[in-house]
Coordinates of C-alpha atoms in Angstrom, one line a residue:
M1 CA -2.0 6.7 3.9
R2 CA -1.7 9.6 6.5
P3 CA -4.1 12.2 7.8
F4 CA -4.0 15.7 6.2
R5 CA -1.9 17.1 9.0
Q6 CA 0.8 14.5 8.5
L7 CA 0.9 15.2 4.8
L8 CA 2.0 18.7 5.3
I9 CA 5.5 17.4 5.8
G10 CA 5.6 16.3 2.0
S11 CA 6.0 19.9 0.8
F12 CA 9.5 19.9 2.1
V13 CA 10.8 16.8 0.4
F14 CA 12.9 17.2 -2.7
L15 CA 14.2 13.6 -3.0
L16 CA 12.1 10.6 -2.8
L17 CA 14.0 8.1 -0.8
P18 CA 13.8 4.5 -1.8
A19 CA 14.0 3.3 2.0
C20 CA 11.4 5.7 3.3
S21 CA 9.4 8.4 1.8
E22 CA 10.0 11.4 3.8
E23 CA 13.0 13.4 5.6
V24 CA 13.5 12.0 9.1
P25 CA 14.5 13.5 12.6
K26 CA 18.3 13.6 13.2
K27 CA 17.9 11.5 16.4
Q28 CA 19.3 8.0 15.9
P29 CA 17.9 4.7 17.1
Q30 CA 20.0 2.6 19.3
G31 CA 22.5 0.5 17.3
P32 CA 22.3 -3.3 16.8
E33 CA 24.9 -4.2 19.4
Q34 CA 22.7 -3.6 22.5
R35 CA 19.9 -5.5 20.7
L36 CA 22.3 -8.4 19.9
A37 CA 23.5 -8.5 23.4
A38 CA 19.8 -8.8 24.9
K39 CA 19.1 -11.3 22.1
N40 CA 22.2 -13.6 23.3
S41 CA 21.4 -12.9 26.9
K42 CA 20.3 -15.9 29.2
T43 CA 17.2 -14.1 30.3
S44 CA 14.4 -13.3 27.9
P45 CA 14.6 -9.6 26.7
L46 CA 11.7 -7.3 27.5
P47 CA 9.2 -6.7 24.7
Q48 CA 10.3 -3.7 22.6
F49 CA 8.3 -1.5 20.3
V50 CA 9.5 1.3 17.8
E51 CA 7.5 4.2 16.7
V52 CA 7.6 5.1 13.0
S53 CA 9.0 8.6 12.5
I54 CA 8.1 9.5 8.8
P55 CA 4.8 8.9 6.9
N56 CA 4.5 6.0 4.5
L57 CA 7.5 4.0 5.8
R58 CA 8.2 0.9 3.6
L59 CA 8.2 -2.4 5.5
R60 CA 10.4 -4.7 3.2
S61 CA 10.8 -8.4 2.9
T62 CA 14.6 -8.0 3.1
P63 CA 17.1 -5.7 4.8
D64 CA 17.9 -3.7 1.6
L65 CA 16.6 -1.0 -0.7
E66 CA 15.7 -3.6 -3.3
G67 CA 13.4 -5.7 -0.7
A68 CA 9.8 -6.1 -1.8
V69 CA 7.4 -3.8 0.1
L70 CA 5.2 -5.8 2.3
E71 CA 3.4 -2.9 3.7
R72 CA 3.4 1.0 4.2
L73 CA 3.5 2.0 7.6
A74 CA 2.0 5.3 8.9
L75 CA 3.7 8.1 10.7
E76 CA 3.4 7.6 14.5
S77 CA 2.3 4.0 14.3
V78 CA 3.9 1.5 16.6
V79 CA 5.4 -1.7 15.6
E80 CA 7.0 -4.5 17.5
Y81 CA 10.7 -5.1 17.1
L82 CA 11.7 -8.7 16.9
N83 CA 15.1 -8.5 18.4
D84 CA 16.9 -8.8 15.1
S85 CA 19.0 -6.2 13.3
T86 CA 21.7 -6.2 10.6
N87 CA 25.5 -6.0 11.4
F88 CA 26.0 -3.7 8.5
T89 CA 24.6 -0.1 7.4
T90 CA 23.0 1.1 4.3
L91 CA 23.9 4.6 2.8
V92 CA 20.7 6.6 1.9
E93 CA 20.7 10.3 1.0
M94 CA 18.3 12.2 3.1
G95 CA 17.8 16.0 2.4
G96 CA 21.2 16.3 0.8
E97 CA 22.9 14.4 3.7
D98 CA 24.5 11.0 3.6
R99 CA 23.2 8.8 6.3
Y100 CA 24.3 5.3 7.2
E101 CA 21.8 3.1 9.1
H102 CA 21.1 -0.4 10.3
W103 CA 17.9 -2.4 9.3
Y104 CA 15.7 -3.6 12.1
K105 CA 13.1 -6.4 11.8
V106 CA 9.6 -5.7 13.1
R107 CA 6.1 -7.1 13.1
S108 CA 3.3 -4.7 12.0
G109 CA -0.1 -4.7 13.4
N110 CA -1.2 -6.1 10.2
G111 CA 0.9 -9.3 11.0
N112 CA 3.5 -8.8 8.4
E113 CA 7.1 -9.4 9.5
G114 CA 9.9 -7.4 7.8
W115 CA 12.5 -4.9 7.9
V116 CA 12.6 -1.1 8.3
Y117 CA 15.4 1.2 7.8
G118 CA 16.7 2.6 11.1
G119 CA 16.8 6.3 10.1
C120 CA 13.0 6.0 9.9
I121 CA 12.1 4.9 13.5
K122 CA 12.7 5.6 17.1
F123 CA 12.9 2.9 19.9
L124 CA 10.4 3.4 22.7
G125 CA 11.5 3.4 26.4
E126 CA 10.9 0.3 28.6
R127 CA 7.6 1.8 30.2
E128 CA 6.1 2.5 26.7
S129 CA 7.1 -0.8 25.4
L130 CA 5.5 -2.6 28.4
R131 CA 2.5 -0.5 27.8
F132 CA 2.2 -1.4 24.2
Q133 CA 3.0 -5.2 25.2
S134 CA 0.0 -5.1 27.7
I135 CA -2.4 -3.6 24.8
K136 CA -1.2 -6.4 22.6
E137 CA -1.8 -9.1 25.1
S138 CA -5.4 -7.9 26.0
E139 CA -6.5 -7.5 22.3
T140 CA -9.0 -9.9 21.0
P141 CA -9.8 -10.7 17.4
I142 CA -11.4 -8.1 15.4
P143 CA -15.2 -9.3 14.8
L144 CA -16.5 -9.4 11.5
S145 CA -18.2 -6.0 10.6
K146 CA -22.0 -6.0 10.2
K147 CA -23.8 -4.2 7.6
E148 CA -25.1 -1.0 9.1
E149 CA -28.7 -0.1 8.7
I150 CA -29.2 3.2 7.0
D151 CA -32.3 5.5 8.0
P152 CA -34.3 7.2 5.4
M153 CA -32.6 10.7 5.8
E154 CA -29.3 9.0 5.1
Q155 CA -30.6 7.1 2.2
A156 CA -32.1 10.5 0.8
Q157 CA -28.6 12.2 1.0
M158 CA -27.0 9.1 -0.8
N159 CA -29.7 9.3 -3.6
R160 CA -29.0 12.9 -4.0
F161 CA -25.2 12.5 -4.1
G162 CA -25.7 9.9 -6.9
E163 CA -27.8 12.1 -8.9
L164 CA -25.3 14.9 -8.6
L165 CA -22.5 12.8 -9.8
K166 CA -24.5 11.7 -12.9
K167 CA -25.0 15.4 -13.8
I168 CA -21.1 15.8 -13.9
S169 CA -19.6 15.4 -17.4
I170 CA -16.2 13.6 -17.0
Q171 CA -15.2 15.7 -20.0
N172 CA -15.2 18.8 -17.9
K173 CA -11.5 19.3 -16.6
L174 CA -13.0 20.3 -13.0
A175 CA -15.3 17.3 -12.8
L176 CA -13.4 15.5 -10.1
E177 CA -12.9 18.7 -8.1
E178 CA -16.8 19.4 -8.2
A179 CA -17.6 15.8 -7.2
I180 CA -15.1 15.9 -4.2
Q181 CA -16.7 19.3 -3.0
Y182 CA -20.1 17.5 -3.2
Y183 CA -18.7 14.8 -1.0
E184 CA -17.0 17.0 1.6
G185 CA -20.1 18.9 1.8
M186 CA -22.6 16.2 2.1
F187 CA -20.9 13.6 4.3
P188 CA -19.0 14.8 7.0
N189 CA -20.1 13.1 10.3
R190 CA -22.4 10.8 8.4
K191 CA -22.8 7.2 9.5
A192 CA -20.1 4.9 8.3
A193 CA -22.3 2.9 6.1
A194 CA -23.5 6.2 4.1
S195 CA -20.1 7.5 4.1
D196 CA -18.5 4.3 2.7
W197 CA -21.2 4.2 0.1
A198 CA -20.4 7.8 -1.0
L199 CA -16.6 7.1 -0.9
A200 CA -17.4 4.1 -3.1
K201 CA -19.2 6.2 -5.6
L202 CA -16.5 9.0 -5.5
I203 CA -13.6 6.6 -6.2
A204 CA -15.7 4.9 -9.0
F205 CA -16.2 8.4 -10.6
Q206 CA -12.4 9.3 -10.0
Q207 CA -11.5 6.1 -12.1
Q208 CA -13.9 7.2 -14.9
V209 CA -12.4 10.7 -14.9
H210 CA -8.8 9.5 -15.0
S211 CA -9.4 6.7 -17.4
Y212 CA -10.9 9.2 -19.9
W213 CA -8.2 11.9 -19.5
V214 CA -5.0 9.7 -19.3
D215 CA -6.2 8.0 -22.9
R216 CA -6.4 11.5 -24.3
L217 CA -3.2 13.0 -22.9
P218 CA -0.1 11.1 -24.0
S219 CA 2.7 11.0 -21.6
S220 CA 5.1 11.5 -24.6
K221 CA 3.9 15.1 -24.7
F222 CA 5.5 15.7 -21.2
Q223 CA 8.9 14.0 -21.7
A224 CA 10.7 17.4 -21.1
H225 CA 9.9 16.9 -17.4
L226 CA 11.5 13.5 -17.1
A227 CA 14.9 15.0 -15.8
E228 CA 13.1 17.0 -13.1
L229 CA 11.2 14.0 -12.0
K230 CA 14.1 11.9 -11.8
R231 CA 16.1 14.4 -9.8
Y232 CA 13.6 15.6 -7.3
G233 CA 11.1 12.8 -7.3
S234 CA 8.2 15.1 -8.5
V235 CA 7.4 17.8 -10.9
D236 CA 6.3 21.4 -10.0
M237 CA 2.7 21.4 -11.3
Q238 CA 2.3 25.2 -11.1
Q239 CA 5.1 26.1 -13.4
N240 CA 3.1 26.4 -16.6
A241 CA -0.6 26.2 -17.9
S242 CA -0.3 22.6 -19.2
L243 CA 0.8 21.3 -15.9
R244 CA -1.7 23.4 -14.0
E245 CA -4.3 21.7 -16.2
L246 CA -3.1 18.4 -15.3
D247 CA -3.2 19.3 -11.7
Q248 CA -6.9 20.4 -12.1
L249 CA -7.5 17.0 -13.5
Y250 CA -5.8 15.3 -10.5
L251 CA -3.0 13.8 -12.5
A252 CA 0.8 13.8 -11.9
F253 CA 3.9 12.0 -13.3
A254 CA 5.5 8.9 -12.1
L255 CA 8.5 7.0 -13.3
G256 CA 7.6 3.6 -15.0
P257 CA 9.6 0.2 -14.3
K258 CA 12.1 1.1 -16.9
G259 CA 12.6 4.7 -15.8
E260 CA 10.2 6.2 -18.3
L261 CA 7.8 9.1 -17.4
L262 CA 4.2 8.0 -17.0
L263 CA 1.1 10.1 -16.5
V264 CA -0.8 8.8 -13.4
P265 CA -3.6 9.7 -11.2
N266 CA -2.4 12.2 -8.5
I267 CA -3.9 9.7 -5.9
D268 CA -1.9 11.6 -2.9
K269 CA -3.6 14.9 -3.8
F270 CA -7.0 13.0 -4.0
Q271 CA -6.5 11.3 -0.5
R272 CA -5.6 14.8 1.1
R273 CA -9.0 16.1 0.2
V274 CA -11.2 13.0 1.3
Y275 CA -9.0 11.3 3.9
R276 CA -9.9 13.7 6.8
I277 CA -13.7 13.1 6.5
A278 CA -13.6 9.6 5.5
P279 CA -14.9 6.8 8.0
A280 CA -12.3 4.7 9.6
N281 CA -12.9 1.7 7.1
G282 CA -12.7 4.1 4.2
R283 CA -9.1 5.3 5.5
I284 CA -7.9 1.8 5.6
F285 CA -9.3 1.2 2.0
L286 CA -7.6 4.5 0.9
D287 CA -4.4 3.2 2.4
L288 CA -4.4 0.0 0.2
Y289 CA -6.0 1.8 -3.0
A290 CA -3.2 4.4 -2.8
Q291 CA -0.4 1.8 -2.9
D292 CA -2.2 0.1 -5.9
I293 CA -2.3 3.2 -7.9
E294 CA 0.8 4.7 -6.8
E295 CA 3.1 1.5 -7.1
P296 CA 1.0 -0.9 -9.3
V297 CA 2.4 -4.4 -9.4
L298 CA 0.7 -5.2 -12.8
K299 CA 0.5 -3.1 -15.9
D300 CA -1.2 -4.2 -19.0
G301 CA -1.4 -7.8 -17.6
E302 CA 2.3 -7.9 -16.9
I303 CA 3.9 -8.1 -13.5
I304 CA 6.2 -5.0 -13.0
R305 CA 7.2 -5.5 -9.2
P306 CA 8.7 -8.3 -7.4
I307 CA 6.6 -11.2 -6.8
T308 CA 6.8 -11.1 -2.9
E309 CA 5.2 -7.5 -3.4
L310 CA 2.5 -9.0 -5.5
A311 CA 1.8 -11.5 -3.0
A312 CA 1.7 -8.9 -0.2
R313 CA -0.8 -6.7 -2.0
L314 CA -3.1 -9.8 -2.5
I315 CA -2.9 -10.9 1.2
S316 CA -3.6 -7.2 2.3
W317 CA -6.9 -7.1 0.4
D318 CA -7.8 -10.6 1.6
K319 CA -7.4 -9.5 5.2
F320 CA -9.5 -6.5 4.5
L321 CA -12.4 -8.4 3.2
L322 CA -12.2 -10.9 5.8
R323 CA -12.7 -8.1 8.4
L324 CA -15.2 -6.2 6.2
P325 CA -17.1 -8.8 3.9
N326 CA -19.9 -6.2 3.2
Y327 CA -17.8 -3.4 2.1
E328 CA -19.2 -1.1 -0.6
L329 CA -16.2 -1.7 -2.7
K330 CA -16.2 -5.4 -2.4
D331 CA -16.6 -6.2 -6.2
W332 CA -13.7 -4.1 -7.1
I333 CA -11.6 -5.6 -4.4
E334 CA -12.4 -9.0 -5.5
E335 CA -11.6 -8.1 -8.9
Q336 CA -8.3 -6.9 -7.9
K337 CA -7.7 -10.2 -5.9
S338 CA -8.6 -12.4 -8.8
L339 CA -6.0 -10.7 -10.9
Y340 CA -3.4 -10.7 -8.4
L341 CA -4.0 -14.3 -7.4
R342 CA -3.9 -15.4 -11.1
A343 CA -0.5 -13.6 -11.5
L344 CA 0.8 -15.0 -8.4
L345 CA -0.2 -18.8 -9.4
Q346 CA 0.6 -18.5 -12.9
G347 CA 2.7 -15.5 -13.6
S348 CA 2.4 -13.4 -16.7
A349 CA 3.7 -13.2 -20.3
N350 CA 6.8 -11.3 -19.1
R351 CA 7.4 -13.3 -16.1
P352 CA 5.8 -16.9 -16.1
A353 CA 5.5 -18.7 -12.9
F354 CA 6.7 -22.0 -14.6
A355 CA 9.5 -22.2 -17.4
G356 CA 11.7 -24.6 -18.8
Q357 CA 11.5 -28.3 -19.7
P358 CA 10.1 -29.8 -17.7
K359 CA 8.2 -26.8 -16.4
R360 CA 9.6 -25.7 -13.1
L361 CA 8.4 -23.0 -10.6
E362 CA 10.8 -20.1 -11.0
D363 CA 13.1 -19.1 -7.9
D364 CA 11.5 -15.7 -7.3
F365 CA 7.9 -17.3 -7.2
Q366 CA 9.3 -19.9 -4.8
L367 CA 10.7 -16.9 -2.7
A368 CA 7.5 -15.2 -2.8
Y369 CA 5.6 -18.3 -1.6
K370 CA 7.9 -18.7 1.2
N371 CA 7.6 -15.0 2.4
L372 CA 4.0 -15.2 2.2
L373 CA 3.7 -18.2 4.5
E374 CA 6.3 -16.9 7.0
Q375 CA 6.2 -13.2 7.0
M376 CA 2.5 -12.1 6.3
G377 CA 0.5 -13.2 9.3
E378 CA -2.7 -15.0 9.1
A379 CA -5.3 -14.9 6.1
S380 CA -7.6 -17.2 4.4
L381 CA -5.6 -17.1 1.2
I382 CA -2.6 -18.1 3.2
L383 CA -4.5 -21.1 4.6
K384 CA -5.2 -22.2 0.9
M385 CA -1.6 -21.6 -0.1
R386 CA 0.0 -23.7 2.4
P387 CA -1.1 -27.1 1.1
Y388 CA -0.3 -26.1 -2.5
V389 CA 3.2 -25.1 -1.5
E390 CA 3.7 -28.3 0.2
V391 CA 2.7 -30.2 -2.9
L392 CA 5.2 -28.1 -5.0
A393 CA 8.0 -28.9 -2.6
Q394 CA 6.9 -32.7 -2.8
E395 CA 7.1 -32.5 -6.6
N396 CA 10.4 -30.5 -6.6
Y397 CA 8.5 -27.5 -7.9
I398 CA 7.9 -29.4 -11.3
Y399 CA 4.4 -28.6 -12.7
N400 CA 2.4 -31.8 -13.3
D401 CA -1.2 -33.1 -12.8
R402 CA -0.7 -33.2 -9.0
V403 CA 0.5 -29.7 -8.7
R404 CA -2.3 -28.5 -11.2
A405 CA -4.9 -30.1 -8.9
A406 CA -3.5 -28.5 -5.9
Q407 CA -3.3 -25.1 -7.5
A408 CA -7.0 -25.3 -8.6
K409 CA -7.9 -25.6 -5.0
V410 CA -6.4 -22.3 -4.2
Y411 CA -8.9 -20.7 -6.6
E412 CA -11.9 -22.4 -4.9

């Protein structure tokens, strides 16, 4: 997710790019020839870093537009270039202009290694790269966050906020707007513990409101807007009364996995309202939460995105709870992790992990497990997955009692 000031850029976007989500500067990054020359030289190349030049840049598992999304990188974030780039370019239409750019392999601050589209980054100079390398080498592991004490005044404000939310009817079309206004007015500059608690309550309320209204507003009613959505990546929600009503409810349209029109929470608008006053931990949560809402990997119990992307979501939440084990929305996160882990290990009705006779692990699951171990850094679940993947390889990926026992240990 991005701060409010960055999101102003979004108003100029008419085409949602599959490689990156916003229009990018015209200045091009250096081509791969110089990178390859440095890579093949006898001396070790200097560390090099790149800056993300658009909001919400997708870090992909492979250097193509179909690669699974491992992470979304914020505008102006800096990632390490891994001295590898493609010798081919990919055509992407940006703002009505055809662009041909290489792909570059990078490592994010979250430990994920993947590929970014060259038109969405700029290489930093030697001095800046050395500065970021120095920062990286001096970093120490992030300590586990301890639960913060809440004083009586903060507790009184939290209680009042909770009571106000209870008085708002979710049947009121302005319910979420009213709740957000309470949050904005009551929790700026509050302690992180109180703000995190309030954000958790607000998100729970947002989920109730959207669940209620999405069930009562069938997307079939709005199919006339499908062509506009496909062409521009979004729908003008102010063009008539029906759409303005949806906008008041913080609802928007999205394309489903089969190109169908879906009615979904407008999490982008929701974030613009709360992101600027959310505490640091809350912003990290909102980034991950937005990806789950905007680009779900599961729908009605079925896997609808690449398995590698499913694995990346699972690991991201695992890393979040490793750092913040007492976070207010821990129960919701644990529930998401449980759903994702079951899908990653067993698959779903539409995409089972094991198939055939004898049952053998499907190729896309094998690839996802490989990417998980090699591209996603360190996490407690990665440590649990490693011996399971080793047993699978020893058994030629055939499902048997030994594999079943190893799989059960991942759940522990």
